[in-house]
Short mmCIF file of N, CA and C in Angstrom, two decimals:
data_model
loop_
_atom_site.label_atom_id
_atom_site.label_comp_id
_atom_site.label_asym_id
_atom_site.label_seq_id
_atom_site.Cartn_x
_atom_site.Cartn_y
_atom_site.Cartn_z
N UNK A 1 -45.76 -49.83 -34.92
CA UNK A 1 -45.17 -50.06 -36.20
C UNK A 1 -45.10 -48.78 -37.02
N UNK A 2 -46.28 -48.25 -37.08
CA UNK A 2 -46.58 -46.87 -37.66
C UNK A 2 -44.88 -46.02 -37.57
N UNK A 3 -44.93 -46.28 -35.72
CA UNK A 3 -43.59 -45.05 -35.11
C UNK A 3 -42.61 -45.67 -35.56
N UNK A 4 -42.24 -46.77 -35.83
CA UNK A 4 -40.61 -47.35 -36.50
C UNK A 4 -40.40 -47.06 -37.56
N UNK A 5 -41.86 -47.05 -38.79
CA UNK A 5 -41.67 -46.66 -39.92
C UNK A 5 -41.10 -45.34 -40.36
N UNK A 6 -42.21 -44.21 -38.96
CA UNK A 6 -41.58 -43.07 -39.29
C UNK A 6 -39.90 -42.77 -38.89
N UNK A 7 -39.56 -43.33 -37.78
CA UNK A 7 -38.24 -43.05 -37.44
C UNK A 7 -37.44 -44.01 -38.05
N UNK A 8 -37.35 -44.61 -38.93
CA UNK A 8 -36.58 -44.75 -40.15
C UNK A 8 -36.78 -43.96 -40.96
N UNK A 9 -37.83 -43.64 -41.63
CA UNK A 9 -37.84 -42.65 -42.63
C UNK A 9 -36.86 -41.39 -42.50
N UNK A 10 -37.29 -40.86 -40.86
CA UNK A 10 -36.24 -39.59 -40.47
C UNK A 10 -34.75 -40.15 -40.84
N UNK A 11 -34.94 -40.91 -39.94
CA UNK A 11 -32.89 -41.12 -39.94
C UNK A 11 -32.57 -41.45 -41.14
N UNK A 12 -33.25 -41.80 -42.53
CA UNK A 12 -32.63 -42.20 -43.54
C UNK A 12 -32.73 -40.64 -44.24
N UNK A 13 -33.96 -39.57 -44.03
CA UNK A 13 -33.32 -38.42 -44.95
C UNK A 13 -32.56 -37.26 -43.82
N UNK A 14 -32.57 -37.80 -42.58
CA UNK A 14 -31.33 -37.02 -41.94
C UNK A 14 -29.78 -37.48 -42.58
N UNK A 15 -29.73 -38.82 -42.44
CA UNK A 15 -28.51 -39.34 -43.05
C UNK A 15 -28.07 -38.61 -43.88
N UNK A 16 -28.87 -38.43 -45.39
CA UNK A 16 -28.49 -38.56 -46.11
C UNK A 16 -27.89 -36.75 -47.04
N UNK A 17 -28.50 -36.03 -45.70
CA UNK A 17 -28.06 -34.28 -45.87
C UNK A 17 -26.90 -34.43 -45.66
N UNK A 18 -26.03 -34.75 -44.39
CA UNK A 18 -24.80 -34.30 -44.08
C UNK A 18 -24.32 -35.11 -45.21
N UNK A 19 -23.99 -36.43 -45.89
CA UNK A 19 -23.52 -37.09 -46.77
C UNK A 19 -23.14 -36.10 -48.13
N UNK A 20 -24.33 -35.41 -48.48
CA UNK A 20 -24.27 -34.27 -49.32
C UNK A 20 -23.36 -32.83 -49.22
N UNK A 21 -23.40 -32.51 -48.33
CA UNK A 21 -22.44 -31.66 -47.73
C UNK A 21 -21.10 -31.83 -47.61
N UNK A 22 -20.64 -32.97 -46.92
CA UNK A 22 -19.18 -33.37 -47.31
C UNK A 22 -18.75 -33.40 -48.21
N UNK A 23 -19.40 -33.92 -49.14
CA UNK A 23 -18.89 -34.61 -50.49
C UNK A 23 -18.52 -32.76 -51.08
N UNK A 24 -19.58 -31.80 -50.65
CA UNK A 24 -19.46 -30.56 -51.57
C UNK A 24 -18.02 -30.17 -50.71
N UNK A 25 -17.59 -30.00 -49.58
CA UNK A 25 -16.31 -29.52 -48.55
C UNK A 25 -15.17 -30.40 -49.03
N UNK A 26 -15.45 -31.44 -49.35
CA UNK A 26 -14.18 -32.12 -50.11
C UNK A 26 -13.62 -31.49 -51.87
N UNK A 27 -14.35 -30.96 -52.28
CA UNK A 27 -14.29 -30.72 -53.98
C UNK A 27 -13.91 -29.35 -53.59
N UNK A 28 -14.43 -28.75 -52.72
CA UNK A 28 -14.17 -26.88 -52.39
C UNK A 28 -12.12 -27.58 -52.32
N UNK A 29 -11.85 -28.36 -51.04
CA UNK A 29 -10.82 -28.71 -50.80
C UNK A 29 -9.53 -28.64 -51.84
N UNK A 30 -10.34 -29.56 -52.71
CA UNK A 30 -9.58 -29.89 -53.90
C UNK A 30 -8.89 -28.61 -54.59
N UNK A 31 -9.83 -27.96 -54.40
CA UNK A 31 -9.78 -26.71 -55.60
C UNK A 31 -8.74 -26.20 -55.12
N UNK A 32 -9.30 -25.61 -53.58
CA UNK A 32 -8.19 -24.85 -53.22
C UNK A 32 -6.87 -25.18 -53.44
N UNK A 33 -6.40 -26.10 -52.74
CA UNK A 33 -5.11 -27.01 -52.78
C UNK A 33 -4.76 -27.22 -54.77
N UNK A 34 -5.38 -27.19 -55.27
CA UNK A 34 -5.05 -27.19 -57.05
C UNK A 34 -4.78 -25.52 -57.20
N UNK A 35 -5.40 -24.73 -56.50
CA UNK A 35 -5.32 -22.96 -56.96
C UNK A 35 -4.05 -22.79 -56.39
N UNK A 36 -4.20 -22.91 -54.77
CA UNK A 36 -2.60 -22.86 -53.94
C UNK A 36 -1.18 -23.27 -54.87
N UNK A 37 -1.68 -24.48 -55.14
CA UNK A 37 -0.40 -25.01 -56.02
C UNK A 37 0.32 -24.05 -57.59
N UNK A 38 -1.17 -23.89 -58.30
CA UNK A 38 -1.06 -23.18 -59.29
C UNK A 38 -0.49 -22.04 -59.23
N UNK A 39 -0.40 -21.34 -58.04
CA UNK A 39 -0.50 -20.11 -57.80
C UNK A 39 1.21 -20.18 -57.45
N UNK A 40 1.90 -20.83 -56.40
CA UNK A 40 3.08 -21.15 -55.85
C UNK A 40 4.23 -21.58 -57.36
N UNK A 41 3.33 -22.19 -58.60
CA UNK A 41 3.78 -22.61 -59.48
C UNK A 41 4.60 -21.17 -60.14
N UNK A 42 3.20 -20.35 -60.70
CA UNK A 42 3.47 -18.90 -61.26
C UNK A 42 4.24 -17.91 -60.72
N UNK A 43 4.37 -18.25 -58.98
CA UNK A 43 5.24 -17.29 -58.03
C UNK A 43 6.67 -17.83 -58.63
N UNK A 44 7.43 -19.14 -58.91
CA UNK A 44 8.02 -19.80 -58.76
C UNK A 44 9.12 -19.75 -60.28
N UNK A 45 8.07 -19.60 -61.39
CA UNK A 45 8.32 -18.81 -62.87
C UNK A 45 8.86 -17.21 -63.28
N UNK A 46 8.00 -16.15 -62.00
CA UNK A 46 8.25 -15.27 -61.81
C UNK A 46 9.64 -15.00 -61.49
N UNK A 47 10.19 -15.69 -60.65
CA UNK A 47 11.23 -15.72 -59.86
C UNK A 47 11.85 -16.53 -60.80
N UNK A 48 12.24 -17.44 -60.96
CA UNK A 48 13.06 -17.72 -62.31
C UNK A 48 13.29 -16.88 -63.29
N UNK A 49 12.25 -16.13 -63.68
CA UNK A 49 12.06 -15.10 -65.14
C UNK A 49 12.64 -14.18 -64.60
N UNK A 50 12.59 -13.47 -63.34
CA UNK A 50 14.03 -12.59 -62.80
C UNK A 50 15.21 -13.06 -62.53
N UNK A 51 15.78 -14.33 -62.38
CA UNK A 51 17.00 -14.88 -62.51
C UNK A 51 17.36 -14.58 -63.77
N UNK A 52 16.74 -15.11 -64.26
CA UNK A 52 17.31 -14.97 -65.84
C UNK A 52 17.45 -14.00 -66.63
N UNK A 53 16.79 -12.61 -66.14
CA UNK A 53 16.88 -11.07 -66.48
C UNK A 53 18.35 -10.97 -65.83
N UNK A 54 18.36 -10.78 -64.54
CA UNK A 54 19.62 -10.55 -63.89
C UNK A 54 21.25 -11.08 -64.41
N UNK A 55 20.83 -12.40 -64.88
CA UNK A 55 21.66 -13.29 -65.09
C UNK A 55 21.84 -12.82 -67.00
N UNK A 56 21.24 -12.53 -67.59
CA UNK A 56 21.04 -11.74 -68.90
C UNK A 56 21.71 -10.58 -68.79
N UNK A 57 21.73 -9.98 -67.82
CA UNK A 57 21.93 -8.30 -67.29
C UNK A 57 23.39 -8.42 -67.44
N UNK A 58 24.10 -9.39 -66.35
CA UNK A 58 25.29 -9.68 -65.61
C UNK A 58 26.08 -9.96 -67.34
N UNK A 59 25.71 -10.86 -68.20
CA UNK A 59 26.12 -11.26 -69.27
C UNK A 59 26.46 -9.86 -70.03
N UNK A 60 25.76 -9.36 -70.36
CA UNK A 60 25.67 -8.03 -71.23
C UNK A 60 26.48 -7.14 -71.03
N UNK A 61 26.63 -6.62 -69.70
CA UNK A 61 27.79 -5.97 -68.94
C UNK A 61 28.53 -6.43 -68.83
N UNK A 62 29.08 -7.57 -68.55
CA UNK A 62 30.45 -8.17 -68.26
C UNK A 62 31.15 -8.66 -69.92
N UNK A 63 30.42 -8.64 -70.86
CA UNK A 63 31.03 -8.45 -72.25
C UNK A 63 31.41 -7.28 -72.39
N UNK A 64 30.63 -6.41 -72.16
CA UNK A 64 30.51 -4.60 -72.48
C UNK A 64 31.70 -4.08 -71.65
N UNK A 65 31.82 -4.45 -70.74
CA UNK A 65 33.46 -3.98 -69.71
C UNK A 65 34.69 -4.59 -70.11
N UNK A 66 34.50 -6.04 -70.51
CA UNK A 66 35.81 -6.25 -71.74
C UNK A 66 35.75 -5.26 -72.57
N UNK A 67 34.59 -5.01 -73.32
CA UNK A 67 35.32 -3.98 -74.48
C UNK A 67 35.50 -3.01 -74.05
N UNK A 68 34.80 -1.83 -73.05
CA UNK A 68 34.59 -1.13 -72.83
C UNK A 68 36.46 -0.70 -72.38
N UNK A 69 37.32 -1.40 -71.66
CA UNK A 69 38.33 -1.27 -71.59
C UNK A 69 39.18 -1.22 -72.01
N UNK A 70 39.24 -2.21 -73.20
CA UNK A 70 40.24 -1.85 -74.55
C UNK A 70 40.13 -0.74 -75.23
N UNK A 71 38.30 -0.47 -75.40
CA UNK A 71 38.21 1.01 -76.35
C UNK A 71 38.76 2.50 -75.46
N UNK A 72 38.77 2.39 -73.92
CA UNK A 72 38.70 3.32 -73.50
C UNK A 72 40.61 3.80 -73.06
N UNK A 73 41.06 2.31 -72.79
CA UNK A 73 42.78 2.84 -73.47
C UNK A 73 42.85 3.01 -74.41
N UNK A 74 42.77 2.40 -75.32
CA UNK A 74 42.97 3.08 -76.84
C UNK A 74 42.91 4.92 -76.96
N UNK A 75 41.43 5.07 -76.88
CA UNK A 75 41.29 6.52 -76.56
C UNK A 75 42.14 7.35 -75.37
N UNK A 76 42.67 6.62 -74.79
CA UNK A 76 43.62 7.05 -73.98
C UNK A 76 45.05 7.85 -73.93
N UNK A 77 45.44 6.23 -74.53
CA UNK A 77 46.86 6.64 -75.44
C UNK A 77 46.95 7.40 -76.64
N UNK A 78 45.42 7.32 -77.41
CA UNK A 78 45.59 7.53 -78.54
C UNK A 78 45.45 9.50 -78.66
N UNK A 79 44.86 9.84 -77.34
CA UNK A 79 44.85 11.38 -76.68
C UNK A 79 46.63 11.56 -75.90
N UNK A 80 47.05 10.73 -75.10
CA UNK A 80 48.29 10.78 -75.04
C UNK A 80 49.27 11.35 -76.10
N UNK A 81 49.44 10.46 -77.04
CA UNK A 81 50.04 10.58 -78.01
C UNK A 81 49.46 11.90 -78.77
N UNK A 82 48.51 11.77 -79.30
CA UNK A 82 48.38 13.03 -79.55
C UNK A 82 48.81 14.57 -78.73
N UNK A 83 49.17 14.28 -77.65
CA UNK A 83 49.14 15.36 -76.94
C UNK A 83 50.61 15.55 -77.20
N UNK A 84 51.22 14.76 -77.14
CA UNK A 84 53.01 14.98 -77.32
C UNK A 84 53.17 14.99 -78.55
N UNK A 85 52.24 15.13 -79.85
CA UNK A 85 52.60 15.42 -81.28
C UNK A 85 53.31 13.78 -81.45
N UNK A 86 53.47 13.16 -80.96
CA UNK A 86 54.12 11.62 -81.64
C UNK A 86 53.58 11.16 -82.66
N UNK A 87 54.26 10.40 -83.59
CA UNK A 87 53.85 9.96 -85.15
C UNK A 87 53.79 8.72 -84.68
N UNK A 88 53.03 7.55 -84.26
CA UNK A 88 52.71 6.23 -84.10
C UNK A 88 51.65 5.78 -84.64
N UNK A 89 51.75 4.04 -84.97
CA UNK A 89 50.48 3.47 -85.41
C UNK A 89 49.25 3.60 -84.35
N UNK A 90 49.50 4.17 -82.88
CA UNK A 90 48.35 3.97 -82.00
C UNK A 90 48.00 5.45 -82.16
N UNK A 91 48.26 6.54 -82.89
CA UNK A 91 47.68 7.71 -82.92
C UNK A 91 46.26 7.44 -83.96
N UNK A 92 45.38 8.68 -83.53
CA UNK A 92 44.14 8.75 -84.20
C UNK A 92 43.84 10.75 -84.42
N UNK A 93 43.02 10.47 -85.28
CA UNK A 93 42.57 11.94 -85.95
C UNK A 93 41.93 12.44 -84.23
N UNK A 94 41.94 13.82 -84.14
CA UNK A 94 41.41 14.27 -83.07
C UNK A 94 39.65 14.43 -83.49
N UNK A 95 39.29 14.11 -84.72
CA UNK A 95 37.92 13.98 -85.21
C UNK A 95 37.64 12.43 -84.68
N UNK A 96 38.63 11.61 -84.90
CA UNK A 96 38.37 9.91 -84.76
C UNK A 96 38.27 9.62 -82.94
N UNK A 97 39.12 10.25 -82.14
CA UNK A 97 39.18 10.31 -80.79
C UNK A 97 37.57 10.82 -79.96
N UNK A 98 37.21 11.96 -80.92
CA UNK A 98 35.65 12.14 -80.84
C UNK A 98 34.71 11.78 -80.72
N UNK A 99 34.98 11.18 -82.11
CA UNK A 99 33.66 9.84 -82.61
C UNK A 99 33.68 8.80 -81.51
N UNK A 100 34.93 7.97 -81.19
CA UNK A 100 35.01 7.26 -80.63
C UNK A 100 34.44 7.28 -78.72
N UNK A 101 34.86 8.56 -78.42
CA UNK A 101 34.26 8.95 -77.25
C UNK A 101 32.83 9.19 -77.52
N UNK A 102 31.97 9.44 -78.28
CA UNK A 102 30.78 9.65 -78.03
C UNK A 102 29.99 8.33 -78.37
N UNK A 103 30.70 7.46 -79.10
CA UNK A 103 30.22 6.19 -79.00
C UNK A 103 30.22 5.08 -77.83
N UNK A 104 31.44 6.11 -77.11
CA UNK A 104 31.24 4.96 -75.76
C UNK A 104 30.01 5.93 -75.16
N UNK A 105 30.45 7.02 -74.96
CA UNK A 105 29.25 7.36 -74.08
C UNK A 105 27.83 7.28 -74.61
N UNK A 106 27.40 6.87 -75.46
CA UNK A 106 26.12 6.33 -75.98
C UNK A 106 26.32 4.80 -75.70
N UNK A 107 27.31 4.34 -75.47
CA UNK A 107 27.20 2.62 -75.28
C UNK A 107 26.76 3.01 -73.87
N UNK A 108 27.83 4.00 -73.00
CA UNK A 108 27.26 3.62 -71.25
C UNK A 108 25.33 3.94 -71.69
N UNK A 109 25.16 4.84 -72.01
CA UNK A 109 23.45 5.70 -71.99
C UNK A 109 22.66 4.30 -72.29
N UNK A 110 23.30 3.37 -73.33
CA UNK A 110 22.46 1.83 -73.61
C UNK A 110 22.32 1.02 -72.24
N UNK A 111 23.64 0.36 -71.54
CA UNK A 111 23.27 0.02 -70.06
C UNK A 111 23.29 0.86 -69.36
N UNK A 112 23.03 2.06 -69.15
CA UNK A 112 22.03 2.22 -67.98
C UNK A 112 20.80 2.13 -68.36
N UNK A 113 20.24 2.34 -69.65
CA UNK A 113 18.54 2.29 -69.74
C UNK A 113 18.23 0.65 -69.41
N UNK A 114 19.19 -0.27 -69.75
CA UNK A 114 19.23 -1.66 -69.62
C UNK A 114 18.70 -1.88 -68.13
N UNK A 115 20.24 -1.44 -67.06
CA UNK A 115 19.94 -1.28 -65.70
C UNK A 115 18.45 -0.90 -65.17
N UNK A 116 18.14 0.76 -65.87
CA UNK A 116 16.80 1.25 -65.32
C UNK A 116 15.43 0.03 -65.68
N UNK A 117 15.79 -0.17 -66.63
CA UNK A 117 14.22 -1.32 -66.76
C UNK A 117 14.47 -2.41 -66.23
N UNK A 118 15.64 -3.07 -65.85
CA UNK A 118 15.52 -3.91 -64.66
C UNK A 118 14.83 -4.00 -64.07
N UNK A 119 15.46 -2.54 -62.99
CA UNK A 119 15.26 -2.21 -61.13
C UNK A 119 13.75 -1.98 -61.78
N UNK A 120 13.19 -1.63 -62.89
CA UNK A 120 11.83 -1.39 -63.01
C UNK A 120 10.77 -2.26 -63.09
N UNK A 121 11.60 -3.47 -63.54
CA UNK A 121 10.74 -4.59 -63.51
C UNK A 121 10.42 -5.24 -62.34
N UNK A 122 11.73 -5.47 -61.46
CA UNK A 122 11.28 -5.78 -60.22
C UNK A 122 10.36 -5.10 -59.35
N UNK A 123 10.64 -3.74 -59.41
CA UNK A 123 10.10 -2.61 -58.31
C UNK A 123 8.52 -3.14 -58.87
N UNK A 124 7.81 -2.95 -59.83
CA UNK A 124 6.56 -3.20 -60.63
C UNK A 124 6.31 -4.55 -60.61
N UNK A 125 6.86 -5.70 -60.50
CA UNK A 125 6.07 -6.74 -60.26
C UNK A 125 6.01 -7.15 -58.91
N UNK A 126 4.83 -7.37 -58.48
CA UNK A 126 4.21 -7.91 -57.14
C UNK A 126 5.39 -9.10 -56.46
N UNK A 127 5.40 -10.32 -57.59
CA UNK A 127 5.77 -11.14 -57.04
C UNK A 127 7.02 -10.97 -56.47
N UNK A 128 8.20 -10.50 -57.59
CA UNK A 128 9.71 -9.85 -57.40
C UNK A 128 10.10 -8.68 -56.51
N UNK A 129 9.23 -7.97 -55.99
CA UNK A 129 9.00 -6.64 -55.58
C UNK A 129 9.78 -7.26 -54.40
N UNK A 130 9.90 -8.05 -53.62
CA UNK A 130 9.92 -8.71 -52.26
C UNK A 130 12.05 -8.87 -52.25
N UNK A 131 12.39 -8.64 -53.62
CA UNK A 131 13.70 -8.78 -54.32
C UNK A 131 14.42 -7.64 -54.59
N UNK A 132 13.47 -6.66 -54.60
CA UNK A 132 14.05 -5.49 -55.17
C UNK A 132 15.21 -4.62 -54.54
N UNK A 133 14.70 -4.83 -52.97
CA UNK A 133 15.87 -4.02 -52.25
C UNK A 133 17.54 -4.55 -52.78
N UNK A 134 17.46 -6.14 -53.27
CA UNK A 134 18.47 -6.42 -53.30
C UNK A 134 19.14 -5.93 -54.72
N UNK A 135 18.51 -4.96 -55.37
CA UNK A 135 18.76 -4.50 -56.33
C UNK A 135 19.01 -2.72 -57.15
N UNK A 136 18.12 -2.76 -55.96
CA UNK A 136 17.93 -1.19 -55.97
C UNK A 136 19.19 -0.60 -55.74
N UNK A 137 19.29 0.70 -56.51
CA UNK A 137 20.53 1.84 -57.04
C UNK A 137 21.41 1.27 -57.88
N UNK A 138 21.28 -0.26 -58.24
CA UNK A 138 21.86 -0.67 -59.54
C UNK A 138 21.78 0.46 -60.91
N UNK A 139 20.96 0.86 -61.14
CA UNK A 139 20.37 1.85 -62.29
C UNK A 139 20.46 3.30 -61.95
N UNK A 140 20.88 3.79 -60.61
CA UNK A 140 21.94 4.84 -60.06
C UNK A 140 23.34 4.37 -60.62
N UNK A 141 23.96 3.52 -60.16
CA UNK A 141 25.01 3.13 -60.41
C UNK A 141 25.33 3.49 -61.90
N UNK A 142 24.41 2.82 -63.05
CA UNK A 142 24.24 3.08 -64.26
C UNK A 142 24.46 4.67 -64.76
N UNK A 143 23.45 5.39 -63.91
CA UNK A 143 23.22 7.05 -64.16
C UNK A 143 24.75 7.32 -63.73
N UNK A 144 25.45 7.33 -62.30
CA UNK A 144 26.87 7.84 -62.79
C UNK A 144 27.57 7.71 -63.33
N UNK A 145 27.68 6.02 -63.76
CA UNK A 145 28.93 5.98 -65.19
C UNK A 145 28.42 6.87 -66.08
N UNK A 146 27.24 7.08 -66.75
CA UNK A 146 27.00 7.81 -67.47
C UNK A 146 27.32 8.97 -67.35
N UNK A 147 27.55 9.65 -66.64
CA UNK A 147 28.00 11.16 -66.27
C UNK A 147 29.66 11.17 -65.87
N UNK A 148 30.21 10.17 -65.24
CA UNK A 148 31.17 9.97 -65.72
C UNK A 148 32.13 10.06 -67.01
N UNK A 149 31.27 9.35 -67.59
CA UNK A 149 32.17 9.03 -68.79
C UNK A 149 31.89 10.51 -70.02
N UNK A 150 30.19 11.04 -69.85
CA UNK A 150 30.45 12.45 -69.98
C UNK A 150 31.22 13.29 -69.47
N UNK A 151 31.74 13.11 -68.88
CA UNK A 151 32.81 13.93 -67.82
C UNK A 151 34.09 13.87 -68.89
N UNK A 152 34.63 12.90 -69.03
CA UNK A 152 35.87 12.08 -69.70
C UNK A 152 36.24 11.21 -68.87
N UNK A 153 35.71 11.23 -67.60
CA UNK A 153 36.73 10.16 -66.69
C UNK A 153 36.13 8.57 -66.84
N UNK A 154 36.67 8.09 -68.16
CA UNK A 154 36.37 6.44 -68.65
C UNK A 154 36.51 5.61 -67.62
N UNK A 155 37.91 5.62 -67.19
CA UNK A 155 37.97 4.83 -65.77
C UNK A 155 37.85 4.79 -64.79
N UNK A 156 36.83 5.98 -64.29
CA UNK A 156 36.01 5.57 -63.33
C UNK A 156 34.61 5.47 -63.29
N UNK A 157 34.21 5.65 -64.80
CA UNK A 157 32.87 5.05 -65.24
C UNK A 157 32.54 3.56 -65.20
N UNK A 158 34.03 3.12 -65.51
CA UNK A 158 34.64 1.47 -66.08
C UNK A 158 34.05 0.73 -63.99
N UNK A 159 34.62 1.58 -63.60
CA UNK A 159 34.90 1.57 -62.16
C UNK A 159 33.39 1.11 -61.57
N UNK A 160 32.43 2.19 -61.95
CA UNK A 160 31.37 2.12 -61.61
C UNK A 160 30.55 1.08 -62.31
N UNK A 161 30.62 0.84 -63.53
CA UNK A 161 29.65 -0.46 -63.67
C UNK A 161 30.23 -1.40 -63.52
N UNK A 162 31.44 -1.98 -62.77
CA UNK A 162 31.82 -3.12 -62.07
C UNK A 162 31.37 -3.48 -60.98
N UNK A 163 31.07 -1.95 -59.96
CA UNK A 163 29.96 -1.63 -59.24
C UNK A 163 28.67 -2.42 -59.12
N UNK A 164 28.14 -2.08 -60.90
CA UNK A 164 26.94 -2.13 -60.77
C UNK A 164 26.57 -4.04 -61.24
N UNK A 165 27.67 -4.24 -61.59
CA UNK A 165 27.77 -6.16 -62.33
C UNK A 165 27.99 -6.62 -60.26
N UNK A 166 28.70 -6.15 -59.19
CA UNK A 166 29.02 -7.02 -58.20
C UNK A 166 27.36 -6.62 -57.51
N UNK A 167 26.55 -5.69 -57.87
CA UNK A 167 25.15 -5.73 -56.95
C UNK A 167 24.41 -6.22 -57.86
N UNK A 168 24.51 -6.66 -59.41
CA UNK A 168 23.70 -7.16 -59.97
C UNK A 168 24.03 -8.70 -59.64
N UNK A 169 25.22 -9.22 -59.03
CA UNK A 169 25.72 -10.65 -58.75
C UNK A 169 24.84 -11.21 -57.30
N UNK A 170 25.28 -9.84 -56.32
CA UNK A 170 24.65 -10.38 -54.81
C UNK A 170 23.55 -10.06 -54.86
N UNK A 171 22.45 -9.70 -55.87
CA UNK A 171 20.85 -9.66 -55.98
C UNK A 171 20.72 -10.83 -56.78
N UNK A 172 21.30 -11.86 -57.84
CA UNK A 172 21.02 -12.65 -58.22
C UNK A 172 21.24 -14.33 -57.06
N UNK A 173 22.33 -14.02 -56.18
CA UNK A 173 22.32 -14.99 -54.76
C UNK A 173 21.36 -15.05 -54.14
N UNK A 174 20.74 -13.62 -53.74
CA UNK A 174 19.57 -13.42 -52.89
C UNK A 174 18.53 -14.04 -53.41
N UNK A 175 18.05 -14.49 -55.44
CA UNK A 175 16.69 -14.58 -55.70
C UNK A 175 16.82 -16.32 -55.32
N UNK A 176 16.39 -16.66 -54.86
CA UNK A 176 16.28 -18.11 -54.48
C UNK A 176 15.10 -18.77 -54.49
#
């Protein structure tokens, strides 16, 4: 009787270790699978929050190249005309033709710094980084209109950030 008593006693505090143990491998479980998720959540925001840069980007430029084209015939004709001495309402002061050119070329110098902190944001975040190739030399692209259009040659600055709106389009397909 003595020996039954003791071998119950065993098997009831053997039992009752592993019981303890599971219960702790199930809650570890939990966690993980709640962190995993959390974590897939924030990857998932990241990547949205670069859609919506890109897609912000694409907006900004593709307004800016409407205007950018009207202002840059204008200055066109309006150097044309001037050049043949013609008296028309589309002529401008060769001071006003000036102004006007250095205001575009301070508009390109605005998107490309736009462009550069892009490609910078992606290149610098972990999560997006995996995106970047599909983006990268966008903000090159940027740097030659800019030198372009210092140059005088408007339309093929115009040229180049159409360039830089069709790789800012097929990097926004790619973020998925």
């Amino acid at each position: 009787m003595k020996r039954a008593f003791v071998l119950a006693l065993a098997c009831i505090i053997l039992s009752s270790v592993p019981g303890t143990s599971q219960t702790r491998r199930r809650t570890t479980q939990k966690r993980s699978a709640t962190a995993k998720a959390s974590f897939e959540e924030k990857q998932q925001a990241e990547i949205r929050s670069g859609r919506e840069q890109i897609a912000t980007q694409i907006k900004a430029l593709t307004q800016f190249l409407y205007l950018f084209g009207n202002v840059s015939k204008g200055i066109e004709t309006a150097e044309q005309v001037s050049r043949n001495h013609e008296e028309t309402s589309v002529g401008m002061s060769a001071e006003r033709i000036a102004q006007s050119k250095a205001k575009l070329k301070d508009s390109i110098k605005t998107v490309r710094t736009g462009l550069d902190q892009l490609e910078s944001s992606f290149r610098l975040n972990p999560v997006l980084q995996s995106y970047y190739p599909n983006l990268a030399g966008v903000a090159r692209l940027g740097q030659t209109a800019e030198s372009q259009a210092a140059a005088g040659t408007f339309d093929q600055a115009g040229r180049s950030l159409i360039a830089a709106v069709n790789k800012l389009a097929d990097a926004l397909v790619a973020l998925r």
